[in-house]
Amino acid sequence: MTAVTPELLSRFDVPGPRYTSYPTADRFVEAFGEDEYVLALAQRRAGAPGKALPLSLYVHIPFCESLCYYCACNKIITKHHDRGDVYLRYLAREVALHTAHCGSGQVVSQLHLGGGTPTFLSDDKLRELMAVLRRSFTFAPGGEYSIEVDPRTVTPERLAVLAELGFNRLSFGVQDFDADVQKAVHRVQPAAQVFALVEAARSLGFDSVNVDLIYGLPRQTPESFDRTLEQVKQLRPDRIALYAYAHLPERFKPQRRIVPAELPGAPSKVAMLSRSLQQFMDAGYVYVGMDHFALPTDALAVAKRQGRLHRNFQGYSTQPDCDLIALGVSAIGRVGATYSQNAKTLDEYYDLLDQGRLPVVRGLALNRDDLVRRAVIMALMCQGELLFESIEAGWLIDFRRTFAAELEQLAGLQAQGLVSVTEEGITVSAMGWFFVRGIAMVFDRYLQADRNRARFSRII
């Protein structure tokens, strides 16, 4: 990373999408609603992909017992666990509506429970949720079944219940082990607690344990984060997700409790990221891309080596490029050439289901240009390589003519050593991975036409 100059960093220290989808969710429109979503489900049921390709499921559990000040997720802070009971009844209705439209017994090869805090639900309620899903879908052997875990809400005994329910991957929210940083973001959890839980997860036979970290939090310094990195290396999780904190208090009310003067500046954030990259790779982790690291034996690293990496609304994935059914308040899904999002408030979500309607309130039907650009952006984000011939054969276009303006922009990035553009295609360099979001942005037609990017997190 020593080749990354301050000038280069300043050029790319701009807001930009994370490209868990293209077009990005800010392009969704309310003209896309339940009728359009039902049509997409019907087309899936009638077409060959609906019979041959497995589904991915995402279930959003919005409840948390306490507020983390950095959080930008859709969540509801409450200590009243009976609210989860009501929510599960509505989730069951939403599942029933889906099976009515796309058929019961659809094969699922990937499930992710996110939040909020999924482990806000009691063991019995998690059993109830999984029973609903298993009655409606067929879970494929060897699939990826993951759940986000707040270490403060589980014990080794609770992890055993998760294993019993069929979860084989865990993601622990750590963010930072430094006690002063934890106090500043209102999320205090001793390192010893996390170490004990990870040890228990290994003894229970979970296939993969992920740890989430965030750099750029208040009171963090490169030196304090170095200490967290050392502890993470001792913990040695199978995967590490390292995210940049995006301070957007005008959009996310909890962030207004963070003292701006305590936030590290851009040079410190860059130092944290650079040192993290070096530390993890020195420890034997594979840099999967953007914000993901994995041990060489982990399925994510294997998929990276074999060119089978994909990207969806949960980030990098080993699963095929399949349809994603999203369940729960604010959840975002993908079916065919459409994206959809559920109502963002519980009241609206409940009201629509009370009417017997799927709670989709916005989305997007992709046009041909969207689909071509999605293929280009995902190739760059996942494989770091794009062959002109494959895009031309798949979409019957002349790549150089269609993307003449974009290739002209890439010439500047090539001069800085971030990409290589040849007669055959485009390759992201090792240094270019540091800025892969910026490289993908070149092909984002919406972003190039709209310079108001303040709604996105910064690339660095």
Coordinates of C-alpha atoms in Angstrom, one line a residue, residues 123-370:
D123 CA -34.6 -19.4 21.3
D124 CA -38.3 -20.5 21.1
K125 CA -39.1 -17.7 18.7
L126 CA -36.1 -18.5 16.5
R127 CA -37.4 -22.1 16.4
E128 CA -40.8 -20.8 15.4
L129 CA -39.3 -18.7 12.6
M130 CA -37.2 -21.5 11.2
A131 CA -40.2 -23.9 11.3
V132 CA -42.2 -21.4 9.2
L133 CA -39.4 -21.2 6.7
R134 CA -38.9 -24.9 6.5
R135 CA -42.6 -25.6 6.0
S136 CA -42.6 -23.2 3.0
F137 CA -39.2 -23.8 1.4
T138 CA -36.8 -26.7 0.9
F139 CA -33.4 -26.0 2.4
A140 CA -30.6 -27.6 0.2
P141 CA -27.9 -29.7 2.0
G142 CA -24.6 -27.8 2.1
G143 CA -26.2 -24.4 1.7
E144 CA -25.0 -21.2 3.5
Y145 CA -27.3 -20.5 6.5
S146 CA -26.0 -17.5 8.4
I147 CA -27.2 -15.2 11.2
E148 CA -25.9 -11.9 12.6
V149 CA -25.1 -12.1 16.3
D150 CA -24.7 -9.4 18.9
P151 CA -22.2 -11.0 21.4
R152 CA -24.1 -9.3 24.3
T153 CA -27.3 -11.3 23.5
V154 CA -26.0 -14.9 23.3
T155 CA -24.2 -17.5 25.4
P156 CA -22.5 -20.7 24.3
E157 CA -25.8 -22.5 25.1
R158 CA -27.7 -20.1 22.7
L159 CA -25.1 -20.8 20.0
A160 CA -25.8 -24.5 20.4
V161 CA -29.5 -23.8 19.7
L162 CA -28.5 -21.9 16.5
A163 CA -26.5 -24.9 15.3
E164 CA -29.5 -27.2 16.1
L165 CA -31.7 -24.9 14.0
G166 CA -29.4 -25.4 11.0
F167 CA -27.3 -22.3 11.0
N168 CA -23.8 -23.0 9.9
R169 CA -22.3 -19.5 9.7
L170 CA -22.2 -16.8 12.4
S171 CA -21.3 -13.1 12.1
F172 CA -20.3 -11.4 15.3
G173 CA -20.6 -7.6 15.5
V174 CA -17.3 -6.5 17.2
Q175 CA -16.5 -3.1 15.6
D176 CA -13.6 -2.4 18.0
F177 CA -12.2 -3.9 21.1
D178 CA -11.0 -0.6 22.6
A179 CA -13.0 0.2 25.7
D180 CA -12.9 4.0 25.1
V181 CA -14.2 3.6 21.6
Q182 CA -16.9 1.2 22.8
K183 CA -18.1 3.8 25.3
A184 CA -18.1 6.5 22.6
V185 CA -20.5 4.5 20.4
H186 CA -22.6 3.0 23.3
R187 CA -21.7 -0.6 22.6
V188 CA -19.6 -2.0 25.5
Q189 CA -18.7 -5.7 25.1
P190 CA -15.5 -7.2 26.7
A191 CA -13.1 -8.9 24.4
A192 CA -13.1 -12.0 26.7
Q193 CA -16.8 -12.4 25.9
V194 CA -16.2 -12.5 22.2
F195 CA -13.2 -14.9 22.5
A196 CA -15.3 -17.3 24.6
L197 CA -18.2 -17.2 22.0
V198 CA -15.9 -17.8 19.0
E199 CA -14.3 -20.7 20.9
A200 CA -17.7 -22.1 21.6
A201 CA -18.8 -21.7 17.9
R202 CA -15.7 -23.7 16.8
S203 CA -16.4 -26.5 19.2
L204 CA -20.0 -26.6 17.9
G205 CA -18.8 -27.1 14.4
F206 CA -19.9 -24.0 12.6
D207 CA -18.5 -23.9 9.1
S208 CA -17.5 -20.2 9.3
V209 CA -17.2 -17.4 11.9
N210 CA -17.1 -13.8 10.7
V211 CA -16.2 -10.7 12.7
D212 CA -17.3 -7.3 11.7
L213 CA -15.0 -4.3 12.4
I214 CA -15.4 -0.6 11.7
Y215 CA -12.7 2.0 11.3
G216 CA -13.3 5.7 11.5
L217 CA -15.3 5.6 14.8
P218 CA -15.0 8.3 17.4
R219 CA -11.8 8.2 19.6
Q220 CA -10.1 5.7 17.3
T221 CA -6.5 6.3 16.4
P222 CA -4.3 4.2 14.1
E223 CA -2.4 3.1 17.3
S224 CA -5.6 2.1 19.2
F225 CA -6.9 0.2 16.2
D226 CA -3.6 -1.6 15.9
R227 CA -4.3 -3.1 19.3
T228 CA -7.7 -4.3 18.1
L229 CA -6.1 -5.8 15.0
E230 CA -3.7 -7.7 17.2
Q231 CA -6.6 -9.1 19.2
V232 CA -8.5 -10.1 16.0
K233 CA -5.5 -11.9 14.7
Q234 CA -5.4 -13.9 18.0
L235 CA -9.1 -14.6 17.6
R236 CA -8.4 -15.7 14.0
P237 CA -12.0 -15.8 12.7
D238 CA -12.6 -17.5 9.3
R239 CA -13.8 -14.2 7.8
I240 CA -13.4 -10.5 8.6
A241 CA -15.6 -7.7 7.3
L242 CA -13.8 -4.3 7.7
Y243 CA -16.1 -1.3 7.1
A244 CA -15.5 2.4 7.0
Y245 CA -17.7 4.3 9.3
A246 CA -19.9 6.7 7.3
H247 CA -20.9 9.7 9.4
L248 CA -24.2 10.9 7.9
P249 CA -26.1 12.4 10.9
E250 CA -28.5 14.3 8.6
R251 CA -29.8 10.9 7.5
F252 CA -29.3 8.7 10.6
K253 CA -30.5 10.2 13.8
P254 CA -28.5 8.0 16.2
Q255 CA -25.3 9.4 14.7
R256 CA -26.1 12.8 16.1
R257 CA -25.0 11.5 19.5
I258 CA -21.5 11.1 18.2
V259 CA -19.2 14.1 18.9
P260 CA -17.8 15.2 15.5
A261 CA -14.6 16.4 17.1
E262 CA -13.8 12.9 18.3
L263 CA -13.9 11.4 14.8
P264 CA -10.5 10.6 13.2
G265 CA -9.5 12.6 10.2
A266 CA -9.1 11.3 6.7
P267 CA -5.3 10.6 7.1
S268 CA -5.9 8.6 10.2
K269 CA -8.7 6.6 8.5
V270 CA -6.4 5.9 5.5
A271 CA -3.7 4.7 7.9
M272 CA -6.1 2.4 9.7
L273 CA -7.3 0.8 6.5
S274 CA -3.7 0.5 5.1
R275 CA -2.4 -1.1 8.3
S276 CA -5.4 -3.4 8.5
L277 CA -4.8 -4.6 4.9
Q278 CA -1.2 -5.3 5.7
Q279 CA -1.8 -6.9 9.1
F280 CA -4.5 -9.3 7.8
M281 CA -2.5 -10.3 4.7
D282 CA 0.6 -10.9 6.9
A283 CA -1.5 -13.1 9.1
G284 CA -2.4 -15.2 6.1
Y285 CA -5.8 -13.8 5.2
V286 CA -6.9 -13.5 1.6
Y287 CA -8.0 -10.0 0.6
V288 CA -11.3 -11.0 -1.1
G289 CA -12.1 -7.4 -2.1
M290 CA -13.3 -4.1 -0.8
D291 CA -14.2 -4.9 2.8
H292 CA -13.8 -8.7 3.0
F293 CA -11.0 -10.9 4.2
A294 CA -11.0 -14.7 4.6
L295 CA -8.6 -17.5 5.5
P296 CA -7.4 -19.4 2.5
T297 CA -9.5 -22.5 3.4
D298 CA -12.8 -20.5 3.8
A299 CA -15.4 -20.9 1.1
L300 CA -15.2 -17.2 0.3
A301 CA -11.5 -17.3 -0.4
V302 CA -11.9 -20.5 -2.5
A303 CA -14.6 -18.8 -4.6
K304 CA -12.3 -15.8 -5.1
R305 CA -9.6 -18.1 -6.4
Q306 CA -11.9 -20.0 -8.7
G307 CA -13.6 -16.9 -10.1
R308 CA -17.0 -17.8 -8.5
L309 CA -17.4 -14.8 -6.3
H310 CA -20.7 -12.9 -6.4
R311 CA -22.2 -9.8 -4.8
N312 CA -25.7 -9.2 -3.4
F313 CA -27.4 -7.1 -0.8
Q314 CA -25.5 -8.8 2.0
G315 CA -22.1 -8.2 0.3
Y316 CA -19.7 -10.8 -1.2
S317 CA -21.2 -14.3 -1.6
T318 CA -20.2 -17.7 -2.8
Q319 CA -23.7 -18.5 -4.0
P320 CA -24.7 -18.4 -7.7
D321 CA -26.3 -15.2 -9.1
C322 CA -29.7 -16.2 -7.9
D323 CA -33.0 -14.6 -7.0
L324 CA -33.3 -13.2 -3.5
I325 CA -36.6 -13.2 -1.6
A326 CA -36.5 -10.5 1.1
L327 CA -38.8 -10.8 4.1
G328 CA -39.5 -8.3 6.9
V329 CA -39.7 -4.6 7.3
S330 CA -37.5 -2.6 4.9
A331 CA -36.0 -5.8 3.4
I332 CA -34.6 -5.5 -0.2
G333 CA -34.9 -8.4 -2.6
R334 CA -34.2 -9.2 -6.2
V335 CA -36.4 -11.4 -8.5
G336 CA -35.5 -11.7 -12.2
A337 CA -34.7 -8.3 -13.6
T338 CA -36.3 -6.4 -10.7
Y339 CA -35.4 -5.1 -7.3
S340 CA -38.0 -4.5 -4.6
Q341 CA -38.1 -3.1 -1.1
N342 CA -40.7 -3.6 1.7
A343 CA -42.3 -0.8 3.8
K344 CA -39.8 0.8 6.1
T345 CA -42.1 1.3 9.1
L346 CA -43.7 -1.4 11.2
D347 CA -47.1 0.3 11.0
E348 CA -47.1 0.3 7.2
Y349 CA -45.7 -3.2 7.0
Y350 CA -48.4 -4.5 9.3
D351 CA -51.1 -2.6 7.6
L352 CA -50.3 -3.9 4.1
L353 CA -50.2 -7.5 5.4
D354 CA -53.5 -7.0 7.2
Q355 CA -55.0 -6.1 3.8
G356 CA -53.6 -9.4 2.4
R357 CA -51.0 -7.6 0.3
L358 CA -47.3 -8.1 -0.1
P359 CA -45.6 -5.1 1.7
V360 CA -43.5 -4.0 -1.3
V361 CA -43.7 -0.2 -1.6
R362 CA -40.8 0.6 -4.0
G363 CA -38.4 -1.0 -6.4
L364 CA -37.1 -1.0 -10.0
A365 CA -37.6 -2.9 -13.2
L366 CA -34.2 -3.0 -14.9
N367 CA -33.9 -2.0 -18.5
R368 CA -31.3 -3.4 -20.9
D369 CA -28.7 -0.8 -20.3
D370 CA -29.1 -1.4 -16.5

